[in-house]
Coordinates of C-alpha atoms in Angstrom, one line a residue:
Chain F
M1 CA 95.1 87.4 114.1
K2 CA 98.3 86.7 115.5
R3 CA 97.3 86.5 119.7
I4 CA 99.6 86.4 122.6
I5 CA 99.9 82.6 123.2
A6 CA 100.3 83.0 127.3
S7 CA 99.2 86.0 128.9
A8 CA 99.0 87.7 132.4
V9 CA 101.6 85.8 134.5
I10 CA 100.9 87.7 137.1
L11 CA 103.9 88.4 139.4
L12 CA 102.8 88.7 142.6
C13 CA 105.0 89.2 146.7
L14 CA 108.1 89.9 144.4
F15 CA 108.5 92.7 145.9
S16 CA 109.7 94.4 149.2
S17 CA 107.2 94.9 151.6
A18 CA 106.5 98.7 150.9
L19 CA 105.1 97.7 147.1
Y20 CA 101.6 96.2 146.8
A21 CA 98.8 95.8 144.3
A22 CA 97.5 98.9 143.8
N23 CA 93.6 99.6 142.9
P24 CA 92.5 101.4 139.9
I25 CA 91.7 104.8 140.3
H26 CA 89.1 106.4 138.1
I27 CA 90.5 109.9 136.8
D28 CA 88.1 112.3 134.7
I29 CA 90.2 112.8 131.8
Q30 CA 87.6 114.6 130.8
A31 CA 87.9 117.8 132.9
R32 CA 89.6 120.9 132.6
S33 CA 91.7 120.2 135.3
F34 CA 93.6 117.2 133.6
K35 CA 96.8 117.2 132.7
K36 CA 98.5 113.9 131.2
L37 CA 99.4 111.6 133.9
K38 CA 103.6 111.9 133.8
V39 CA 105.7 108.6 133.0
A40 CA 109.2 107.2 133.1
M41 CA 110.8 104.3 131.9
P42 CA 114.3 103.0 131.4
A43 CA 115.7 101.4 129.3
F44 CA 114.5 97.6 129.4
W45 CA 116.5 94.9 130.5
G46 CA 117.8 92.1 127.8
P47 CA 119.0 92.0 124.2
A48 CA 119.5 95.6 123.1
D49 CA 117.9 95.2 119.6
L50 CA 114.6 93.3 120.8
A51 CA 114.6 95.1 124.0
G52 CA 114.9 98.7 122.2
Q53 CA 112.3 97.4 119.9
V54 CA 109.4 96.9 122.3
W55 CA 110.6 99.9 124.2
D56 CA 110.0 102.2 121.2
V57 CA 106.4 100.8 120.6
C58 CA 106.2 101.0 124.7
A59 CA 106.6 105.4 124.1
R60 CA 104.7 105.6 121.0
D61 CA 101.6 103.8 122.4
L62 CA 102.2 105.7 125.8
A63 CA 102.1 109.2 123.6
I64 CA 98.5 107.5 121.3
T65 CA 96.3 106.9 124.2
G66 CA 96.7 110.5 125.0
V67 CA 96.7 110.5 128.5
F68 CA 100.4 109.7 129.1
S69 CA 103.5 111.7 128.8
L70 CA 107.0 110.1 128.9
I71 CA 109.2 112.3 131.1
E72 CA 112.2 112.5 128.8
P73 CA 115.1 109.7 129.6
K74 CA 117.7 111.4 130.1
G75 CA 116.4 113.1 132.9
Y76 CA 116.0 110.2 135.0
I77 CA 118.7 109.4 138.2
H78 CA 118.9 105.5 137.0
P79 CA 118.4 105.7 133.7
G80 CA 118.6 101.8 133.1
P81 CA 118.6 99.3 132.2
L82 CA 116.3 98.6 134.6
R83 CA 114.3 95.0 134.6
R84 CA 112.3 96.3 138.8
I85 CA 111.4 99.0 140.8
E86 CA 113.5 98.6 143.7
A87 CA 111.4 100.1 146.8
G88 CA 113.9 102.6 147.9
T89 CA 114.2 104.0 144.7
L90 CA 110.6 105.5 144.4
K91 CA 111.8 108.9 145.9
D92 CA 114.1 109.8 142.8
W93 CA 111.4 109.2 140.5
S94 CA 108.8 111.4 142.7
L95 CA 111.6 113.9 142.3
I96 CA 111.8 114.1 138.7
G97 CA 107.5 114.5 138.6
A98 CA 107.2 111.1 137.6
D99 CA 103.5 109.4 138.2
Y100 CA 104.1 106.1 136.8
V101 CA 107.3 104.4 136.4
I102 CA 107.3 101.5 134.3
A103 CA 110.3 98.8 134.2
G104 CA 110.5 95.8 131.8
E105 CA 112.5 93.1 130.3
I106 CA 112.5 91.2 127.1
S107 CA 113.7 87.4 127.0
R108 CA 114.1 85.1 124.0
Q109 CA 113.3 81.9 124.8
G110 CA 112.9 80.0 121.1
T111 CA 111.1 81.6 118.5
L112 CA 109.1 83.4 121.6
A113 CA 109.9 86.7 123.2
A114 CA 108.4 87.5 127.0
F115 CA 108.0 90.8 128.2
T116 CA 108.3 91.4 132.0
V117 CA 107.2 94.3 133.0
Q118 CA 105.7 96.0 136.3
V119 CA 104.2 99.5 136.7
V120 CA 104.5 101.3 139.8
E121 CA 102.4 104.5 141.1
I122 CA 104.0 106.3 142.5
A123 CA 101.3 108.6 144.9
T124 CA 100.4 105.7 146.5
S125 CA 104.1 103.7 146.6
K126 CA 101.5 100.7 145.3
I127 CA 102.5 98.1 141.8
L128 CA 99.8 99.0 139.5
L129 CA 100.3 95.9 137.1
S130 CA 102.8 93.1 136.8
T131 CA 102.6 91.1 134.1
T132 CA 104.7 88.4 131.7
Y133 CA 103.7 88.4 128.3
T134 CA 104.6 86.2 125.5
T135 CA 104.1 86.3 121.9
S136 CA 106.4 85.3 118.7
A137 CA 109.6 87.2 119.0
D138 CA 108.8 88.7 115.3
S139 CA 105.9 90.3 116.7
A140 CA 106.7 91.2 120.2
Y141 CA 105.0 95.0 119.7
L142 CA 102.0 92.5 120.3
T143 CA 102.8 92.0 123.6
V144 CA 103.1 96.4 124.2
H145 CA 99.4 96.1 123.0
T146 CA 98.3 94.2 125.8
F147 CA 100.1 95.8 128.6
M148 CA 99.4 99.0 127.1
D149 CA 95.1 98.0 126.9
A150 CA 95.9 96.9 130.6
M151 CA 98.0 99.7 131.7
M152 CA 94.9 102.5 130.6
E153 CA 92.3 100.3 131.9
R154 CA 94.3 99.9 135.3
A155 CA 95.3 103.1 135.5
L156 CA 92.1 105.2 134.3
G157 CA 89.6 102.5 134.0
L158 CA 89.4 103.6 129.7
D159 CA 88.9 100.8 127.6
G160 CA 91.6 99.8 125.7
I161 CA 92.3 100.8 121.8
F162 CA 95.7 98.9 120.5
S163 CA 93.6 95.8 119.8
S164 CA 92.2 97.5 116.5
K165 CA 93.7 98.4 113.1
I166 CA 94.1 100.9 110.5
V167 CA 93.5 100.6 106.6
A168 CA 94.7 103.0 104.4
I169 CA 95.3 103.3 100.7
Q170 CA 99.3 103.3 100.0
K171 CA 100.5 104.6 97.0
V172 CA 103.6 102.9 95.4
G173 CA 105.0 104.2 91.9
E174 CA 101.9 104.5 89.9
K175 CA 99.9 101.9 91.7
K176 CA 97.6 102.5 94.8
Q177 CA 97.1 99.5 97.2
L178 CA 95.4 98.5 100.6
Y179 CA 97.8 98.8 103.5
S180 CA 97.1 98.0 107.3
S181 CA 99.2 97.7 110.9
W182 CA 97.7 98.0 114.2
C183 CA 96.3 101.5 115.0
D184 CA 100.0 102.2 116.2
G185 CA 101.7 101.6 112.9
T186 CA 103.1 98.1 114.1
G187 CA 102.8 95.0 112.0
G188 CA 101.9 97.6 108.7
K189 CA 101.6 95.4 104.8
A190 CA 99.6 95.9 101.9
I191 CA 97.1 93.4 102.0
K192 CA 95.4 93.8 98.5
G193 CA 96.8 95.1 95.6
G194 CA 94.9 96.8 92.9
G195 CA 97.1 97.6 90.2
D196 CA 94.6 101.0 89.3
L197 CA 93.5 103.4 91.8
M198 CA 92.3 103.0 94.9
L199 CA 89.7 104.9 97.2
N200 CA 87.6 105.6 100.3
P201 CA 88.4 102.2 102.4
A202 CA 86.1 101.6 105.1
W203 CA 87.1 99.3 107.6
S204 CA 83.6 96.9 109.0
P205 CA 83.2 97.2 112.5
D206 CA 84.2 93.9 113.7
G207 CA 87.3 94.2 111.4
R208 CA 86.5 91.2 109.0
K209 CA 85.9 93.3 105.8
I210 CA 87.2 96.3 104.1
A211 CA 84.9 98.0 101.7
F212 CA 86.5 100.1 98.9
V213 CA 86.1 102.3 95.8
S214 CA 88.9 100.8 92.4
Y215 CA 88.7 101.4 89.0
W216 CA 89.4 97.4 88.2
K217 CA 86.5 98.3 85.4
N218 CA 87.6 101.6 84.7
N219 CA 84.7 102.9 86.6
P220 CA 84.5 103.9 90.6
D221 CA 82.7 101.0 92.0
L222 CA 82.8 99.6 95.2
Y223 CA 83.9 96.3 95.6
I224 CA 84.3 94.3 99.5
L225 CA 87.2 92.4 100.5
D226 CA 86.7 89.9 103.4
L227 CA 90.3 89.3 105.5
A228 CA 89.3 85.7 106.3
T229 CA 89.6 84.8 102.3
Y230 CA 90.9 87.3 101.0
K231 CA 88.0 87.3 98.2
V232 CA 86.4 90.3 96.5
G233 CA 83.0 90.7 95.7
M234 CA 81.2 93.1 94.0
I235 CA 78.5 95.8 96.0
S236 CA 78.0 98.4 93.0
S237 CA 78.9 99.1 89.7
E238 CA 76.2 101.7 88.7
K239 CA 76.7 103.8 86.0
G240 CA 78.4 106.4 86.8
I241 CA 80.2 107.6 90.7
N242 CA 80.1 104.7 93.5
S243 CA 81.9 105.8 96.4
T244 CA 82.4 106.6 100.2
P245 CA 81.0 103.5 101.5
S246 CA 80.9 103.6 105.4
F247 CA 79.4 100.5 107.3
D248 CA 76.6 100.7 109.9
A249 CA 77.3 99.8 113.7
T250 CA 76.3 96.3 112.6
G251 CA 78.1 95.5 110.0
T252 CA 75.7 94.3 107.8
K253 CA 74.7 97.4 105.2
I254 CA 76.6 100.1 103.9
V255 CA 76.4 104.5 102.8
C256 CA 77.7 105.4 100.4
T257 CA 77.4 107.8 97.3
L258 CA 75.9 107.2 94.0
S259 CA 75.3 109.0 90.8
R260 CA 73.1 106.6 88.7
D261 CA 70.6 108.8 88.8
G262 CA 72.3 112.5 87.4
N263 CA 73.8 114.0 90.5
P264 CA 75.8 112.4 93.7
E265 CA 72.7 111.6 96.4
I266 CA 73.3 108.8 99.5
Y267 CA 72.0 105.7 99.3
Q268 CA 72.3 102.9 101.3
L269 CA 72.7 99.5 100.4
G270 CA 73.2 96.0 101.6
L271 CA 76.8 94.4 100.8
D272 CA 75.6 92.3 98.1
G273 CA 74.7 95.9 96.6
K274 CA 71.1 95.1 96.8
N275 CA 67.9 96.7 98.8
S276 CA 68.8 99.8 97.8
L277 CA 67.3 102.7 99.5
R278 CA 67.7 106.5 98.4
L279 CA 68.0 108.7 101.4
T280 CA 68.8 112.0 100.2
D281 CA 67.3 114.1 97.1
S282 CA 69.1 117.1 96.1
W283 CA 70.3 118.8 92.9
A284 CA 73.6 119.8 94.8
T285 CA 76.6 117.1 95.1
D286 CA 75.9 114.9 98.3
T287 CA 78.8 112.7 99.8
S288 CA 80.4 111.6 102.6
P289 CA 77.4 109.5 104.4
S290 CA 78.4 107.9 107.6
L291 CA 75.5 106.4 110.5
A292 CA 75.2 107.1 114.3
P293 CA 75.7 104.2 116.2
D294 CA 72.6 103.6 117.2
G295 CA 71.0 104.4 113.2
K296 CA 68.6 107.0 113.8
S297 CA 70.9 109.6 112.1
M298 CA 73.1 110.0 109.6
V299 CA 76.0 113.1 108.9
F300 CA 76.8 113.7 105.4
C301 CA 78.2 116.8 103.0
S302 CA 76.5 118.4 100.5
S303 CA 76.7 121.7 98.6
R304 CA 73.3 122.1 98.7
A305 CA 73.8 125.9 100.2
G306 CA 76.5 126.5 97.4
A307 CA 80.0 125.0 99.3
P308 CA 80.0 121.9 101.1
Q309 CA 78.8 121.9 104.3
I310 CA 78.1 119.0 106.8
Y311 CA 74.3 118.3 107.1
I312 CA 72.8 115.3 109.9
L313 CA 69.8 113.3 108.2
D314 CA 67.1 112.0 110.6
M315 CA 66.4 108.7 109.7
P316 CA 63.3 108.0 110.5
S317 CA 61.7 111.3 109.4
K318 CA 64.1 112.2 106.4
K319 CA 64.4 115.8 107.9
V320 CA 68.1 117.2 107.3
E321 CA 69.4 119.9 109.3
R322 CA 72.5 121.8 108.8
I323 CA 75.4 121.7 111.3
S324 CA 78.2 123.1 109.8
F325 CA 78.4 127.8 109.7
T326 CA 82.1 128.2 110.1
G327 CA 84.4 128.3 107.2
T328 CA 83.3 127.6 103.7
Y329 CA 84.5 124.1 103.0
N330 CA 83.7 121.5 105.3
T331 CA 83.8 117.8 104.2
E332 CA 84.5 114.2 105.4
P333 CA 82.3 113.9 108.1
V334 CA 82.6 110.9 110.5
F335 CA 80.3 110.2 113.6
S336 CA 81.9 109.3 116.8
P337 CA 81.5 105.6 117.7
K338 CA 80.3 106.6 121.0
G339 CA 77.2 109.1 118.6
D340 CA 78.9 111.8 120.9
L341 CA 81.2 114.1 118.2
I342 CA 81.5 114.2 114.6
A343 CA 84.7 114.4 113.1
F344 CA 85.5 116.5 109.2
T345 CA 87.5 118.1 107.2
H346 CA 87.4 121.8 107.4
L347 CA 89.3 124.6 105.5
A348 CA 90.2 126.6 108.8
E349 CA 91.5 130.5 109.0
D350 CA 94.7 129.5 108.1
R351 CA 93.6 128.8 104.7
R352 CA 94.6 124.9 105.6
Y353 CA 92.8 121.8 105.8
H354 CA 92.2 121.0 109.4
V355 CA 90.3 118.0 111.2
A356 CA 87.4 119.5 113.3
I357 CA 85.5 118.3 115.6
I358 CA 81.8 119.3 116.2
R359 CA 78.6 117.7 118.6
P360 CA 75.6 116.4 116.5
D361 CA 73.5 118.9 117.7
G362 CA 75.9 121.3 115.6
S363 CA 77.5 122.9 118.9
K364 CA 81.4 123.3 120.1
M365 CA 83.2 123.3 116.6
K366 CA 86.9 122.9 117.9
V367 CA 89.5 123.0 114.9
L368 CA 92.5 120.2 115.5
A369 CA 95.9 121.7 115.6
G370 CA 96.9 118.4 113.5
T371 CA 100.6 118.6 111.4
G372 CA 99.2 122.3 110.1
R373 CA 100.7 121.1 106.7
G374 CA 97.1 120.1 105.4
D375 CA 95.0 117.2 107.4
E376 CA 92.3 115.6 105.6
S377 CA 90.0 112.0 106.2
P378 CA 89.7 111.6 109.7
T379 CA 88.7 109.1 111.5
F380 CA 87.7 107.9 114.9
S381 CA 89.0 105.5 117.1
P382 CA 86.8 102.5 118.4
D383 CA 86.5 104.3 122.1
G384 CA 85.5 107.7 120.2
R385 CA 89.0 109.5 122.1
L386 CA 91.0 109.5 119.5
V387 CA 91.0 110.7 115.4
A388 CA 93.9 109.3 112.5
F389 CA 93.9 111.6 109.5
G390 CA 96.0 111.5 106.3
S391 CA 98.5 114.8 106.3
S392 CA 100.0 116.2 102.6
D393 CA 103.4 114.6 103.2
G394 CA 101.8 111.1 102.9
N395 CA 101.5 110.1 106.4
I396 CA 99.1 108.8 108.7
Y397 CA 98.9 110.5 112.2
I398 CA 96.5 110.1 115.3
T399 CA 95.6 112.9 117.5
D400 CA 92.5 113.3 119.9
I401 CA 90.0 114.7 120.7
F402 CA 91.5 117.4 123.4
D403 CA 94.1 118.2 120.8
T404 CA 96.6 117.5 123.1
M405 CA 98.8 115.3 120.6
T406 CA 100.1 114.7 117.9
V407 CA 101.5 111.2 116.9
Q408 CA 102.9 109.8 113.3
I409 CA 102.3 106.4 112.9
T410 CA 103.2 105.7 108.9
K411 CA 106.8 106.0 107.7
G412 CA 108.0 107.0 104.2
G413 CA 104.7 108.8 102.9
G414 CA 102.2 107.3 100.3
F415 CA 99.4 107.2 102.5
S416 CA 96.5 108.6 102.6
E417 CA 92.1 108.0 103.6
P418 CA 93.0 105.9 106.7
S419 CA 90.2 103.8 108.2
W420 CA 90.0 103.0 111.7
S421 CA 88.5 99.6 112.8
G422 CA 86.2 98.5 115.8
L423 CA 88.0 96.4 118.3
I424 CA 89.4 93.0 117.1
K425 CA 89.1 90.0 119.0
Chain D
M1 CA 70.3 111.2 52.6
S2 CA 72.4 111.7 55.8
K3 CA 74.6 113.9 53.4
T4 CA 72.3 116.2 53.2
Y5 CA 71.9 115.6 57.3
R6 CA 75.6 116.2 57.6
A7 CA 75.1 119.7 55.6
L8 CA 72.8 120.8 57.5
W9 CA 74.5 119.8 60.8
P10 CA 76.6 122.7 61.1
I11 CA 74.5 124.9 60.2
I12 CA 72.2 123.7 63.4
V13 CA 74.6 123.7 65.5
L14 CA 76.0 127.3 64.7
S15 CA 73.0 128.5 65.3
L16 CA 71.9 126.9 68.5
V17 CA 75.5 128.3 69.5
L18 CA 74.5 132.0 67.8
F19 CA 71.1 131.5 70.5
M20 CA 72.7 130.3 73.1
A21 CA 75.6 133.1 73.1
G22 CA 72.9 135.6 72.3
C23 CA 71.6 134.7 76.4
A24 CA 75.6 134.7 77.6
K25 CA 77.2 138.0 78.9
K26 CA 80.2 137.8 75.7
G27 CA 78.8 139.5 72.8
V28 CA 78.4 137.1 69.1
E29 CA 81.8 138.8 68.2
Q30 CA 82.9 135.1 69.7
V31 CA 80.6 133.2 67.9
E32 CA 82.5 134.0 64.6
E33 CA 85.5 132.3 65.7
V34 CA 83.4 128.6 65.6
T35 CA 84.9 127.3 63.1
P36 CA 83.9 124.3 61.4
P37 CA 86.0 121.3 61.7
P38 CA 88.5 121.1 58.8
S39 CA 87.9 119.8 55.5
Q40 CA 90.0 116.5 54.4
E41 CA 91.0 118.4 52.0
T42 CA 92.7 120.9 53.1
A43 CA 94.1 118.4 56.0
A44 CA 96.2 116.6 52.8
P45 CA 98.5 119.4 50.9
G46 CA 101.0 116.7 50.2
M47 CA 98.4 114.7 47.8
D48 CA 99.3 116.3 44.4
M49 CA 102.8 115.5 45.0
T50 CA 102.2 111.2 45.2
M51 CA 101.3 108.9 43.2
P52 CA 97.6 108.8 42.3
G53 CA 95.7 105.6 43.9
T54 CA 93.2 104.8 45.9
E55 CA 95.4 103.7 49.3
Q56 CA 97.2 106.4 49.2
V57 CA 94.4 108.5 49.6
E58 CA 92.8 106.1 52.4
V59 CA 96.4 106.7 53.9
T60 CA 96.1 110.3 53.7
E61 CA 92.4 110.5 55.1
Q62 CA 93.4 108.1 58.0
A63 CA 96.3 110.8 58.9
A64 CA 94.1 113.7 58.7
M65 CA 91.5 111.6 61.0
D66 CA 94.3 111.2 63.3
A67 CA 95.0 114.3 63.9
E68 CA 91.5 116.0 64.0
I69 CA 91.0 113.0 66.8
A70 CA 94.1 114.7 68.5
N71 CA 93.3 117.8 67.8
F72 CA 90.2 116.8 69.3
Q73 CA 90.9 115.1 72.7
D74 CA 94.1 117.7 73.4
K75 CA 91.3 120.0 73.9
D76 CA 90.4 120.2 77.4
I77 CA 87.7 122.3 79.0
Y78 CA 88.8 124.3 82.4
Y79 CA 86.6 124.8 85.3
D80 CA 86.5 127.3 88.5
F81 CA 87.8 126.2 92.0
D82 CA 85.2 124.5 93.6
K83 CA 82.8 124.8 90.5
F84 CA 81.2 122.7 87.4
N85 CA 79.6 125.5 85.4
L86 CA 80.4 125.4 81.7
T87 CA 82.6 129.5 81.3
P88 CA 82.5 130.6 78.0
D89 CA 85.4 129.3 76.6
A90 CA 84.4 126.2 77.7
R91 CA 81.1 126.4 76.1
K92 CA 83.2 127.6 72.9
I93 CA 85.2 124.4 73.1
L94 CA 82.2 122.2 73.6
A95 CA 80.2 123.9 70.4
E96 CA 83.6 122.9 68.2
K97 CA 83.8 119.8 69.5
A98 CA 80.0 119.1 69.2
S99 CA 80.8 119.9 65.1
F100 CA 83.4 117.3 65.1
L101 CA 81.1 114.7 66.7
N102 CA 78.3 115.8 64.1
V103 CA 80.9 115.1 60.9
H104 CA 81.8 112.0 62.4
P105 CA 78.8 110.1 63.9
E106 CA 80.7 106.6 64.1
I107 CA 82.7 108.3 67.4
K108 CA 82.1 108.0 70.9
V109 CA 83.6 110.3 73.2
K110 CA 84.3 109.4 77.4
V111 CA 84.2 113.0 79.3
E112 CA 86.4 112.8 82.6
G113 CA 86.1 114.7 85.2
H114 CA 89.1 116.2 87.1
C115 CA 89.9 118.2 90.0
D116 CA 93.3 120.1 91.7
E117 CA 94.5 118.7 94.6
R118 CA 93.0 120.9 97.6
G119 CA 89.9 119.9 99.1
T120 CA 89.3 115.7 100.1
R121 CA 89.4 113.0 98.0
E122 CA 85.7 111.9 98.0
Y123 CA 84.2 115.2 97.5
N124 CA 86.6 116.0 94.9
L125 CA 85.6 112.6 93.5
A126 CA 81.9 113.8 93.1
L127 CA 82.9 117.2 91.8
G128 CA 84.9 116.2 89.1
E129 CA 81.9 113.6 88.4
R130 CA 79.5 116.5 88.4
R131 CA 82.0 118.7 86.1
A132 CA 82.0 115.3 83.0
K133 CA 78.3 115.6 83.6
A134 CA 77.9 119.5 83.3
A135 CA 80.0 119.1 79.8
M136 CA 78.1 115.7 79.0
D137 CA 75.0 117.4 79.1
Y138 CA 75.5 120.6 77.4
L139 CA 77.5 118.6 74.1
I140 CA 73.8 116.4 74.4
F141 CA 71.9 120.0 74.3
L142 CA 74.0 120.8 71.0
G143 CA 72.6 117.6 69.5
I144 CA 75.0 115.0 70.6
N145 CA 73.1 111.5 71.2
P146 CA 73.3 110.6 74.6
M147 CA 74.4 107.1 73.9
R148 CA 77.6 108.4 72.1
I149 CA 78.7 109.7 75.2
S150 CA 80.4 108.9 79.0
T151 CA 81.9 109.9 82.0
I152 CA 84.3 108.8 84.4
S153 CA 85.2 111.3 87.8
Y154 CA 89.4 110.9 88.2
G155 CA 88.5 113.6 91.4
E156 CA 92.0 114.6 92.3
E157 CA 93.9 111.4 91.5
R158 CA 95.3 112.2 87.7
P159 CA 96.5 115.6 88.2
L160 CA 97.8 116.8 84.4
D161 CA 100.6 119.3 86.1
P162 CA 102.4 117.8 89.2
G163 CA 102.9 121.0 91.1
H164 CA 101.6 122.3 94.7
N165 CA 100.9 125.8 92.7
E166 CA 98.0 127.9 91.4
E167 CA 99.5 127.5 87.6
A168 CA 99.2 123.6 87.9
W169 CA 96.1 123.6 89.9
T170 CA 94.5 125.6 87.0
K171 CA 95.4 123.2 84.5
N172 CA 94.1 120.2 86.8
R173 CA 90.4 121.4 87.0
R174 CA 89.9 119.7 83.3
A175 CA 87.1 117.8 81.4
H176 CA 89.5 115.8 79.2
F177 CA 88.1 114.0 76.3
L178 CA 88.8 110.4 74.9
V179 CA 87.6 109.2 71.8
S180 CA 86.6 106.0 71.6
G181 CA 84.6 103.0 69.0
N182 CA 85.7 104.8 66.1

């Protein structure tokens, strides 16, 4: 991982006396009364190409946070480019309804790019953040990730998410490969070719390994890619299907689907495929397991009631309880890393597939709007607030559990089955 | 000794099919449509026009065999949406395949299970597996040695028809049969 070389040069006392450093305020974003915080962000100062690129990433990342909304720049009294916010102009920003104003300047220093950014909180007339981030010029988006995490933390006391990645399957021609990018779609690249069918990628919580399915040996088998060495190891190649790997919170074992004993059942395996433990026993199809972060329960999909529905397995007692009762097709459940929610794919009343969320006790099911064109394969952000999914147009999108936005993070189509990593240090 | 067995096989299969069909909803007339595999003579009509010679006969036999294998492989069986149980049509085709496999004990078969694009990839991979397995189990019930049959699921990954409509989906919910180890 590239990291930001020299970060956080805090610029203090550079501005007129009306602007002070602000203390973070804490707002309950889950409260019913929560409205997105409005952000004005005039064009950044600096070389047009680089400044434009960085501004674009900032705009997309603001939307992805799910808590900020960008005021259209064409409505600004001061459209910019603006490298700093003058105290005398605060009223003008207040006039257009801004809660925060972001001003930025990009400069190139050899192969490096420096992004100096200021955020002013209009309600308090205080500087929320004023920092210079430096990184190599060809990955200037990294400065945005660090800035945006800092802004979420300072403005709302939220954990940052932008140092996490998403892996997906990318179809190029007739071939499939593993494709990974930062969670906002920046820095995307193919990381492992298959030449064959590849399916069901799953990121280990520490972001160092990816488990997936490939047909390299003419059977759907489970493999693991070590991102430090780019070496691929075999997890399981039993007769029948070996599919839907999902790591436990410690990253030392997986749960998955094997049909070696006659029909698809759920098993727990070590990363070398050893110490296999069968977790389900039913005539029906059991698949798509996902463990709760405390490892005490597991959610999975089963057709034991005729149609596929969502079930919870209590690990100590092996007791199984059905939790989805709406609709006739509920599959691919995943536990939130916080353990408070489960996301799954639901055939909704509009006869289209949507991502839905539900509590582990089966209450408060909510169907997310998404693209409305057929969404599947949900995966949670490390803070459990956002959900990425694949849509029928072949692109990956991010929405939030409050259903307030849908942001596209890939271009060109061919993408499916996203899996979100934990925070990558 | 194997010849007498061979002669007996179609009768065993036919009586099994008769028994099965008796249990099924549809009538007995369907069973009569179960044709024995075409004999090699009928499959080689151009024979007397050619020079007699063992090589020629072998070539013609090979061609006839190729045609039978092509016929075997070309005939898929179809499933209802989100289902893996065998329809009467599927059972009939499988019975034909079983009689072919009985006549050619050297042949092994790989059953591919496929789904249409609707539903999720993860679930469809498991569903495709169950479709292939259902077809395999029926062939085993009809007397085929399990060692001769293998299965693979492709889920929704290999549609026969790339369309996004009911016509395409009907064709894509299938089991396909591949001959190997000839």
